[in-house]
Short mmCIF file of C-alpha atoms in Angstrom, two decimals:
data_model
loop_
_atom_site.label_atom_id
_atom_site.label_comp_id
_atom_site.label_asym_id
_atom_site.label_seq_id
_atom_site.Cartn_x
_atom_site.Cartn_y
_atom_site.Cartn_z
CA MET Q 43 14.65 5.87 -25.77
CA LYS Q 44 11.20 6.29 -27.32
CA LYS Q 45 10.19 2.73 -26.44
CA TRP Q 46 10.69 3.51 -22.74
CA ASN Q 47 8.36 6.53 -22.77
CA VAL Q 48 5.45 4.27 -21.82
CA VAL Q 49 7.18 2.97 -18.69
CA ILE Q 50 8.11 6.56 -17.77
CA VAL Q 51 4.42 7.57 -17.86
CA LEU Q 52 3.28 4.46 -15.98
CA GLY Q 53 6.18 4.81 -13.53
CA SER Q 54 5.20 8.42 -12.79
CA ALA Q 55 1.70 7.29 -11.83
CA GLN Q 56 3.13 4.45 -9.73
CA PHE Q 57 5.44 6.90 -7.94
CA VAL Q 58 2.51 9.08 -6.89
CA MET Q 59 0.41 6.10 -5.78
CA VAL Q 60 3.13 4.85 -3.43
CA LEU Q 61 4.47 8.26 -2.35
CA ASP Q 62 1.27 9.38 -0.66
CA GLY Q 63 1.36 7.25 2.47
CA THR Q 64 5.03 7.80 3.34
CA VAL Q 65 4.78 11.56 2.80
CA MET Q 66 1.96 11.80 5.34
CA ASN Q 67 3.77 9.66 7.93
CA VAL Q 68 6.53 12.23 8.59
CA SER Q 69 4.02 15.10 8.54
CA ILE Q 70 1.74 13.61 11.19
CA SER Q 71 2.52 16.06 13.99
CA THR Q 72 2.18 19.10 11.70
CA VAL Q 73 -1.11 17.90 10.18
CA VAL Q 74 -2.44 17.11 13.68
CA SER Q 75 -1.68 20.70 14.69
CA ASP Q 76 -2.93 22.33 11.45
CA LEU Q 77 -6.25 20.48 11.42
CA ASP Q 78 -6.70 20.40 15.22
CA THR Q 79 -7.01 16.62 15.27
CA SER Q 80 -5.25 13.63 16.93
CA VAL Q 81 -2.63 11.00 16.10
CA THR Q 82 -5.34 8.35 16.37
CA ALA Q 83 -7.43 10.15 13.72
CA MET Q 84 -4.39 10.38 11.45
CA GLN Q 85 -3.66 6.68 11.97
CA ALA Q 86 -7.24 5.99 10.91
CA ALA Q 87 -6.82 8.16 7.78
CA ILE Q 88 -3.55 6.44 6.85
CA THR Q 89 -5.06 2.99 7.37
CA PHE Q 90 -8.31 3.73 5.54
CA TYR Q 91 -6.43 5.15 2.55
CA THR Q 92 -4.80 1.79 1.96
CA LEU Q 93 -7.92 -0.05 3.12
CA THR Q 94 -10.06 1.70 0.49
CA MET Q 95 -7.63 0.50 -2.15
CA ALA Q 96 -7.48 -3.04 -0.79
CA ALA Q 97 -11.26 -3.29 -0.50
CA PHE Q 98 -12.04 -2.22 -4.08
CA MET Q 99 -8.88 -3.22 -5.98
CA LEU Q 100 -10.47 -6.38 -7.45
CA LEU Q 101 -13.39 -4.30 -8.69
CA GLY Q 102 -10.95 -1.79 -10.21
CA ALA Q 103 -9.12 -4.58 -12.06
CA LYS Q 104 -12.39 -5.95 -13.41
CA LEU Q 105 -13.53 -2.48 -14.52
CA GLY Q 106 -10.25 -2.22 -16.42
CA ASP Q 107 -11.20 -5.35 -18.36
CA VAL Q 108 -14.68 -3.97 -19.10
CA TRP Q 109 -13.80 -0.33 -19.92
CA GLY Q 110 -10.38 -0.98 -21.41
CA ARG Q 111 -7.17 -0.74 -19.41
CA ARG Q 112 -5.98 2.60 -20.76
CA ARG Q 113 -9.40 4.18 -20.26
CA ALA Q 114 -9.54 2.89 -16.67
CA PHE Q 115 -6.02 4.25 -16.14
CA VAL Q 116 -7.03 7.72 -17.37
CA ILE Q 117 -10.31 7.83 -15.40
CA GLY Q 118 -8.53 6.66 -12.25
CA SER Q 119 -5.81 9.28 -12.71
CA CYS Q 120 -8.44 12.04 -12.97
CA VAL Q 121 -10.27 10.81 -9.85
CA TYR Q 122 -6.97 10.61 -7.98
CA ALA Q 123 -6.05 14.17 -8.99
CA ALA Q 124 -9.44 15.41 -7.74
CA GLY Q 125 -8.86 13.68 -4.40
CA SER Q 126 -5.39 15.19 -4.11
CA LEU Q 127 -6.81 18.68 -4.74
CA ILE Q 128 -9.45 18.23 -2.01
CA THR Q 129 -6.74 17.00 0.37
CA ALA Q 130 -4.50 19.99 -0.40
CA LEU Q 131 -7.36 22.39 0.40
CA SER Q 132 -8.68 20.49 3.44
CA PRO Q 133 -9.91 22.80 6.24
CA SER Q 134 -10.52 19.86 8.61
CA VAL Q 135 -9.64 16.21 9.12
CA GLY Q 136 -13.06 15.26 7.70
CA PHE Q 137 -12.21 16.82 4.32
CA LEU Q 138 -8.75 15.23 4.43
CA PHE Q 139 -10.37 11.86 5.09
CA LEU Q 140 -12.77 12.36 2.16
CA GLY Q 141 -10.14 13.57 -0.31
CA TRP Q 142 -7.24 11.35 0.70
CA SER Q 143 -8.62 8.18 2.28
CA ILE Q 144 -11.68 7.82 0.03
CA ILE Q 145 -11.45 9.67 -3.32
CA GLU Q 146 -7.71 9.13 -3.86
CA GLY Q 147 -8.13 5.50 -2.82
CA LEU Q 148 -10.94 4.99 -5.34
CA GLY Q 149 -8.83 6.54 -8.09
CA ALA Q 150 -5.94 4.27 -7.21
CA VAL Q 151 -8.05 1.10 -7.55
CA LEU Q 152 -8.36 1.87 -11.26
CA VAL Q 153 -4.78 3.03 -11.78
CA ILE Q 154 -2.73 0.35 -9.97
CA PRO Q 155 -4.11 -2.79 -11.74
CA ALA Q 156 -3.98 -0.94 -15.07
CA ILE Q 157 -0.28 -0.10 -14.62
CA ALA Q 158 0.65 -3.78 -14.28
CA ALA Q 159 -1.57 -4.86 -17.17
CA LEU Q 160 -0.39 -2.05 -19.48
CA VAL Q 161 3.28 -2.91 -18.85
CA ALA Q 162 2.46 -6.46 -19.98
CA ASP Q 163 0.65 -5.08 -23.04
CA ASN Q 164 3.46 -2.76 -24.13
CA TYR Q 165 6.58 -4.89 -23.58
CA ARG Q 166 7.72 -8.42 -24.44
CA GLY Q 167 10.55 -10.71 -23.42
CA ALA Q 168 13.61 -9.17 -21.77
CA GLU Q 169 12.13 -5.68 -22.18
CA ARG Q 170 9.12 -6.71 -20.09
CA VAL Q 171 11.38 -8.02 -17.31
CA THR Q 172 13.24 -4.70 -17.30
CA ALA Q 173 9.99 -2.69 -17.39
CA PHE Q 174 8.55 -4.52 -14.38
CA ALA Q 175 11.86 -4.11 -12.55
CA VAL Q 176 11.73 -0.37 -13.28
CA ILE Q 177 8.16 -0.11 -11.92
CA GLY Q 178 9.26 -2.00 -8.80
CA ALA Q 179 12.28 0.25 -8.41
CA VAL Q 180 10.05 3.32 -8.77
CA SER Q 181 7.82 1.96 -5.99
CA GLY Q 182 10.85 1.50 -3.78
CA ALA Q 183 12.12 4.97 -4.61
CA ALA Q 184 8.71 6.48 -3.75
CA VAL Q 185 8.64 4.74 -0.38
CA ALA Q 186 12.14 5.98 0.35
CA ALA Q 187 11.77 9.51 -1.01
CA GLY Q 188 8.46 10.12 0.74
CA PRO Q 189 9.91 10.94 4.18
CA LEU Q 190 12.57 13.23 2.68
CA ILE Q 191 10.16 15.06 0.38
CA GLY Q 192 7.47 15.26 3.05
CA GLY Q 193 9.95 16.36 5.69
CA ALA Q 194 11.50 19.11 3.58
CA VAL Q 195 8.23 20.46 2.17
CA THR Q 196 6.46 20.34 5.56
CA THR Q 197 9.35 22.02 7.39
CA TYR Q 198 10.02 24.83 4.90
CA SER Q 199 6.56 25.31 3.43
CA SER Q 200 3.39 23.23 3.95
CA TRP Q 201 2.43 19.57 3.64
CA ARG Q 202 -0.40 20.76 1.36
CA PHE Q 203 2.03 21.49 -1.49
CA VAL Q 204 2.89 17.78 -1.75
CA PHE Q 205 -0.70 17.10 -2.79
CA VAL Q 206 -0.71 20.08 -5.17
CA ALA Q 207 2.36 18.53 -6.85
CA GLU Q 208 0.48 15.22 -7.12
CA VAL Q 209 -2.33 16.98 -8.99
CA VAL Q 210 0.17 18.39 -11.48
CA ILE Q 211 1.90 15.02 -12.01
CA MET Q 212 -1.36 13.12 -12.52
CA LEU Q 213 -2.62 15.71 -15.02
CA GLY Q 214 0.67 15.26 -16.90
CA VAL Q 215 0.15 11.48 -16.86
CA VAL Q 216 -3.35 11.91 -18.33
CA LEU Q 217 -2.05 14.15 -21.13
CA CYS Q 218 0.68 11.62 -22.04
CA ALA Q 219 -1.54 8.52 -21.80
CA ARG Q 220 -2.20 8.51 -25.57
CA ILE Q 221 1.26 6.99 -26.18
CA ILE Q 222 0.29 3.85 -24.22
CA THR Q 223 -0.86 0.86 -26.28
CA ASP Q 224 -3.93 -1.00 -25.06
CA SER Q 225 -3.96 -4.17 -27.15
CA THR Q 226 -6.21 -6.34 -24.96
CA PRO Q 227 -9.85 -6.46 -26.18
CA ARG Q 228 -12.50 -5.24 -23.76
CA GLN Q 229 -14.62 -7.88 -22.07
CA SER Q 230 -18.41 -7.77 -22.20
CA ILE Q 231 -19.17 -9.11 -18.74
CA ARG Q 232 -21.53 -8.35 -15.88
CA ILE Q 233 -19.83 -7.58 -12.57
CA ASP Q 234 -21.35 -9.48 -9.68
CA ILE Q 235 -22.32 -6.99 -6.94
CA GLY Q 236 -22.50 -9.73 -4.29
CA SER Q 237 -18.82 -10.53 -4.88
CA VAL Q 238 -17.86 -6.86 -4.49
CA LEU Q 239 -19.81 -6.56 -1.22
CA LEU Q 240 -18.41 -9.79 0.24
CA SER Q 241 -14.76 -9.03 -0.54
CA SER Q 242 -15.01 -5.39 0.57
CA ALA Q 243 -16.85 -6.14 3.82
CA GLY Q 244 -14.40 -8.91 4.71
CA LEU Q 245 -11.33 -6.74 4.22
CA VAL Q 246 -12.89 -3.76 6.03
CA LEU Q 247 -13.75 -5.87 9.09
CA ILE Q 248 -10.27 -7.42 9.32
CA VAL Q 249 -8.40 -4.12 9.17
CA PHE Q 250 -10.92 -2.22 11.30
CA GLY Q 251 -10.54 -4.86 13.99
CA MET Q 252 -6.77 -4.46 13.87
CA LEU Q 253 -7.07 -0.67 13.98
CA GLN Q 254 -9.30 -0.77 17.07
CA SER Q 255 -7.12 -3.27 18.93
CA LYS Q 256 -5.41 -0.51 20.92
CA THR Q 257 -8.81 0.53 22.28
CA TRP Q 258 -10.72 -2.73 22.45
CA GLY Q 259 -7.82 -5.09 23.26
CA TRP Q 260 -6.86 -8.13 21.21
CA VAL Q 261 -8.65 -10.96 23.02
CA VAL Q 262 -9.30 -9.73 26.57
CA PRO Q 263 -11.65 -6.68 26.39
CA LEU Q 264 -10.21 -3.30 27.42
CA TYR Q 265 -12.19 -0.12 26.64
CA THR Q 266 -15.21 -1.86 25.14
CA PRO Q 267 -18.11 0.07 23.52
CA GLU Q 268 -21.29 0.10 25.58
CA ILE Q 269 -25.01 0.14 24.79
CA ALA Q 270 -27.22 1.39 27.64
CA GLY Q 271 -24.29 0.88 30.01
CA VAL Q 272 -23.78 -2.75 28.95
CA PRO Q 273 -20.29 -3.56 27.52
CA ILE Q 274 -20.30 -5.24 24.08
CA ALA Q 275 -17.97 -8.22 24.44
CA PRO Q 276 -19.72 -11.44 23.34
CA LEU Q 277 -18.58 -14.46 25.39
CA GLY Q 278 -16.10 -12.17 27.18
CA VAL Q 279 -13.98 -11.82 24.02
CA SER Q 280 -12.81 -8.48 22.58
CA LEU Q 281 -14.61 -7.03 19.55
CA THR Q 282 -11.22 -7.03 17.79
CA THR Q 283 -11.24 -10.82 17.69
CA TRP Q 284 -14.86 -10.90 16.52
CA CYS Q 285 -14.22 -8.38 13.71
CA ILE Q 286 -11.18 -10.26 12.41
CA ALA Q 287 -12.95 -13.63 12.64
CA LEU Q 288 -16.06 -12.34 10.84
CA GLY Q 289 -13.91 -10.69 8.17
CA ALA Q 290 -12.02 -13.94 7.56
CA ALA Q 291 -15.33 -15.82 7.32
CA LEU Q 292 -16.62 -13.37 4.71
CA ILE Q 293 -13.43 -13.74 2.65
CA ALA Q 294 -13.83 -17.54 2.78
CA LEU Q 295 -17.47 -17.13 1.69
CA PHE Q 296 -16.32 -14.80 -1.12
CA ILE Q 297 -13.91 -17.43 -2.47
CA SER Q 298 -16.61 -20.09 -2.29
CA TRP Q 299 -19.01 -17.78 -4.11
CA GLN Q 300 -16.46 -17.19 -6.89
CA ARG Q 301 -16.23 -20.95 -7.46
CA ARG Q 302 -20.03 -21.15 -7.64
CA LEU Q 303 -20.16 -18.35 -10.21
CA ILE Q 304 -17.64 -20.22 -12.37
CA ARG Q 305 -19.67 -23.46 -12.10
CA ASP Q 306 -22.79 -21.56 -13.19
CA GLY Q 307 -20.97 -20.11 -16.20
CA ARG Q 308 -20.98 -16.55 -14.83
CA SER Q 309 -18.05 -14.16 -14.59
CA PRO Q 310 -16.33 -14.09 -11.17
CA LEU Q 311 -14.73 -11.00 -9.65
CA MET Q 312 -11.61 -13.11 -9.05
CA GLN Q 313 -10.37 -16.46 -10.34
CA PRO Q 314 -9.76 -18.59 -7.19
CA ASP Q 315 -7.68 -21.03 -9.27
CA LEU Q 316 -4.98 -18.36 -9.62
CA PHE Q 317 -3.94 -19.20 -6.05
CA SER Q 318 -3.12 -22.75 -7.15
CA ILE Q 319 -0.15 -21.28 -9.09
CA THR Q 320 2.72 -21.76 -6.64
CA THR Q 321 4.88 -18.94 -8.05
CA LEU Q 322 2.02 -16.44 -7.88
CA ARG Q 323 0.97 -17.52 -4.40
CA SER Q 324 4.52 -17.18 -3.08
CA GLY Q 325 5.06 -13.84 -4.84
CA LEU Q 326 1.85 -12.33 -3.45
CA SER Q 327 2.63 -13.59 0.07
CA VAL Q 328 6.11 -12.04 0.04
CA LEU Q 329 4.67 -8.84 -1.47
CA GLY Q 330 2.11 -8.52 1.34
CA ALA Q 331 4.75 -9.18 4.00
CA GLN Q 332 7.12 -6.67 2.40
CA TYR Q 333 4.50 -3.92 2.46
CA ALA Q 334 3.49 -4.76 6.04
CA VAL Q 335 7.11 -4.39 7.19
CA THR Q 336 7.57 -1.20 5.15
CA ALA Q 337 4.36 0.41 6.41
CA GLY Q 338 5.10 -0.61 9.98
CA LEU Q 339 8.58 0.92 9.89
CA PHE Q 340 7.43 4.10 8.18
CA PHE Q 341 4.63 4.59 10.71
CA MET Q 342 6.37 3.52 13.92
CA VAL Q 343 9.69 5.37 13.59
CA PRO Q 344 8.26 8.80 12.56
CA VAL Q 345 5.58 8.74 15.29
CA TYR Q 346 8.16 7.85 17.95
CA LEU Q 347 10.63 10.46 16.73
CA GLN Q 348 8.03 13.23 16.57
CA MET Q 349 5.69 12.50 19.46
CA THR Q 350 8.27 11.18 21.96
CA LEU Q 351 11.58 12.81 21.01
CA GLY Q 352 10.13 16.05 19.56
CA TYR Q 353 11.74 15.86 16.10
CA ASP Q 354 10.32 18.04 13.33
CA ALA Q 355 9.35 16.63 9.92
CA LEU Q 356 12.75 17.32 8.28
CA GLU Q 357 14.73 15.86 11.21
CA THR Q 358 12.49 12.80 11.02
CA GLY Q 359 13.17 12.41 7.29
CA LEU Q 360 16.92 12.68 7.88
CA LYS Q 361 16.77 10.08 10.67
CA ILE Q 362 15.15 7.64 8.24
CA PHE Q 363 17.68 8.61 5.54
CA PRO Q 364 19.78 5.38 5.74
CA LEU Q 365 16.68 3.31 5.01
CA SER Q 366 15.55 5.72 2.30
CA VAL Q 367 18.84 5.89 0.41
CA SER Q 368 19.45 2.13 0.54
CA LEU Q 369 15.90 1.40 -0.62
CA ILE Q 370 16.40 3.59 -3.69
CA LEU Q 371 19.93 2.27 -4.32
CA PHE Q 372 19.03 -1.42 -4.06
CA SER Q 373 15.87 -1.00 -6.13
CA ILE Q 374 18.24 0.08 -8.92
CA VAL Q 375 20.74 -2.70 -8.04
CA GLY Q 376 17.90 -5.26 -8.15
CA THR Q 377 16.90 -4.02 -11.60
CA ALA Q 378 20.50 -4.43 -12.84
CA LEU Q 379 20.89 -7.85 -11.19
CA SER Q 380 17.73 -9.11 -12.93
CA ARG Q 381 19.81 -9.39 -16.13
CA ARG Q 382 22.20 -11.88 -14.48
CA TRP Q 383 20.38 -13.50 -11.54
CA SER Q 384 17.01 -15.20 -11.46
CA PRO Q 385 14.20 -13.33 -9.63
CA ARG Q 386 14.03 -16.21 -7.13
CA ARG Q 387 17.69 -15.75 -6.17
CA ILE Q 388 17.30 -11.97 -5.75
CA VAL Q 389 14.17 -12.43 -3.61
CA LYS Q 390 15.97 -14.97 -1.38
CA VAL Q 391 18.88 -12.56 -0.86
CA GLY Q 392 16.36 -9.82 -0.02
CA GLN Q 393 14.54 -12.00 2.52
CA SER Q 394 17.79 -13.07 4.19
CA THR Q 395 18.95 -9.45 4.39
CA LEU Q 396 15.62 -8.42 5.95
CA VAL Q 397 16.04 -11.01 8.72
CA LEU Q 398 19.58 -9.78 9.40
CA SER Q 399 18.37 -6.16 9.55
CA ALA Q 400 15.69 -7.11 12.09
CA VAL Q 401 18.34 -8.67 14.34
CA LEU Q 402 20.51 -5.54 14.07
CA LEU Q 403 17.60 -3.19 14.79
CA LEU Q 404 16.52 -5.18 17.85
CA GLY Q 405 20.05 -5.09 19.20
CA ALA Q 406 20.48 -1.36 18.48
CA VAL Q 407 17.28 0.12 19.91
CA THR Q 408 17.89 2.84 22.50
CA GLU Q 409 15.62 5.54 23.95
CA ASP Q 410 16.82 8.15 21.46
CA LEU Q 411 17.48 5.72 18.56
CA ARG Q 412 21.09 6.85 18.19
CA GLY Q 413 24.09 4.78 17.24
CA VAL Q 414 25.80 3.23 14.24
CA LEU Q 415 24.04 -0.11 14.71
CA PHE Q 416 20.58 1.45 14.35
CA ALA Q 417 21.65 3.27 11.17
CA ALA Q 418 23.19 0.03 9.83
CA GLY Q 419 19.99 -1.88 10.62
CA MET Q 420 17.90 0.73 8.82
CA PHE Q 421 20.28 0.65 5.83
CA LEU Q 422 20.04 -3.16 5.61
CA ALA Q 423 16.24 -3.06 5.94
CA GLY Q 424 16.07 -0.61 3.04
CA SER Q 425 18.45 -2.78 0.99
CA ALA Q 426 16.25 -5.84 1.49
CA LEU Q 427 13.03 -3.99 0.69
CA GLY Q 428 14.62 -2.45 -2.41
CA LEU Q 429 15.69 -5.86 -3.76
CA LEU Q 430 12.21 -7.28 -3.15
CA ALA Q 431 10.46 -4.27 -4.71
CA SER Q 432 12.45 -4.63 -7.93
CA GLN Q 433 11.49 -8.27 -8.50
CA LEU Q 434 8.08 -9.22 -7.15
CA GLY Q 435 6.01 -7.51 -9.86
CA ASN Q 436 7.80 -9.47 -12.57
CA VAL Q 437 7.54 -12.73 -10.59
CA ASN Q 438 3.78 -12.33 -10.19
CA MET Q 439 2.92 -11.11 -13.67
CA SER Q 440 5.13 -13.69 -15.41
CA SER Q 441 3.33 -16.53 -13.65
CA VAL Q 442 0.10 -16.06 -15.68
CA GLY Q 443 -0.98 -15.60 -19.29
CA GLU Q 444 -1.97 -12.37 -21.03
CA LYS Q 445 -5.69 -12.65 -20.23
CA ASP Q 446 -5.07 -12.71 -16.47
CA THR Q 447 -2.60 -9.82 -16.19
CA SER Q 448 -5.25 -7.28 -15.17
CA GLU Q 449 -6.60 -9.60 -12.48
CA VAL Q 450 -3.13 -10.32 -11.11
CA GLY Q 451 -2.49 -6.57 -11.13
CA GLY Q 452 -5.57 -6.23 -8.94
CA LEU Q 453 -4.38 -9.00 -6.62
CA GLN Q 454 -1.01 -7.29 -6.31
CA GLY Q 455 -2.82 -4.12 -5.31
CA VAL Q 456 -4.88 -6.01 -2.73
CA PHE Q 457 -1.82 -7.62 -1.14
CA GLN Q 458 0.19 -4.38 -1.24
CA ASN Q 459 -2.50 -2.36 0.42
CA LEU Q 460 -3.77 -5.04 2.76
CA GLY Q 461 -0.17 -5.49 3.90
CA SER Q 462 0.20 -1.73 4.34
CA SER Q 463 -3.11 -1.50 6.22
CA LEU Q 464 -2.27 -4.37 8.54
CA GLY Q 465 1.29 -3.14 9.09
CA THR Q 466 0.11 0.37 9.97
CA ALA Q 467 -2.79 -0.82 12.12
CA LEU Q 468 -0.83 -3.51 13.98
CA ILE Q 469 2.38 -1.57 14.58
CA GLY Q 470 0.44 1.64 15.23
CA SER Q 471 -1.80 -0.05 17.78
CA LEU Q 472 1.14 -1.57 19.63
CA LEU Q 473 3.15 1.67 19.55
CA ILE Q 474 0.36 3.98 20.71
CA GLY Q 475 -0.62 1.48 23.39
CA ALA Q 476 3.00 1.31 24.61
CA LEU Q 477 3.35 5.11 24.64
CA SER Q 478 0.08 5.44 26.58
CA THR Q 479 1.19 2.86 29.13
CA SER Q 480 4.58 4.55 29.50
CA PHE Q 481 2.91 7.93 30.01
CA ALA Q 482 0.50 6.55 32.62
CA SER Q 483 3.39 4.89 34.46
CA GLY Q 484 5.36 8.14 34.41
CA VAL Q 485 2.42 10.09 35.90
CA ALA Q 486 1.94 7.43 38.59
#
């Protein structure tokens, strides 16, 4: 049992990192009321929490190589705990945004890449496969448990106590971190600031454009910002399109700049050649898609249940229960299956199940979201996401050598959080736009 103490400590940190977003989703209406704010402001906070992580995750991974992975893990855990404390005590949405979306996000950029790299440092062979499956299962369990924990705590006490509990857990993680082995030598390298600025600006522009799509429109301008009474819509195209296009151009420039740094014998923020590894490229793509679907579901359903049907936080958590319980169950099943089936086979089964769940959900949607078909669709969606969560970390980390594990951990964090940001922004924009249109039609 002693050899698994490390994965218990790392898994506890992973649980908190993933739990945060899903807890807040079911508490939206209560937080909006407590802090006298709006759903749109909360959507921005949710999106910018994951965006902060996506924007600086590569930097966090590189700092782990420079400082040492365990040291980065401990520093990140302390920063995250400080952000959670500020969030718990927030008197306004501005403080919540600072503590949750910014400070917690900056702590997470050190913790998440370090978790993946430290698992690789502490386990070998079959034990490493199991350890990565456990971390994936913990992520799935956190996604699933979030609505139930958030719903119960918000209904019977206050959403603030969730963040108090996070402070306690992260302090426990810091105290136990000494048992973790950090066998990878520190690197004496200079971090290129231009690379950090390019990657961060590109990701911020892409997600900000998506977030504003409900206001600005996707291509045809809607409620466009004005300067001196003149609408800002270059060439008659929405600012959403311009933001996304400029962000994509900056990411392309970032990749080109990394190649130039390598040619000049300097240390890049990211190795572009990693994307030539087919297994890694496929694993990261599926990971991003998985988190986009998960974030979309866990934003869309709670907002609809609370703002349209009037459910409280606990009722919302119970409505999502089929998805939650199957996600936890099949994260464990995926971990067990990894001893008999190849990761590729488990991922394929998960993807096929996700397609089937989408068909069921589309056929089962009613105004009040009742019916056995809807519950079955949610159960299947959770099953698929649980299977994927248990495997993708191992697929990605096993595709590279020891020296690249920290960097791949950072890339995993980027794809997880970019997927979450895009899923929340895209689904949230469509949902809020649809609800606004429905309300306007009803008034008319």
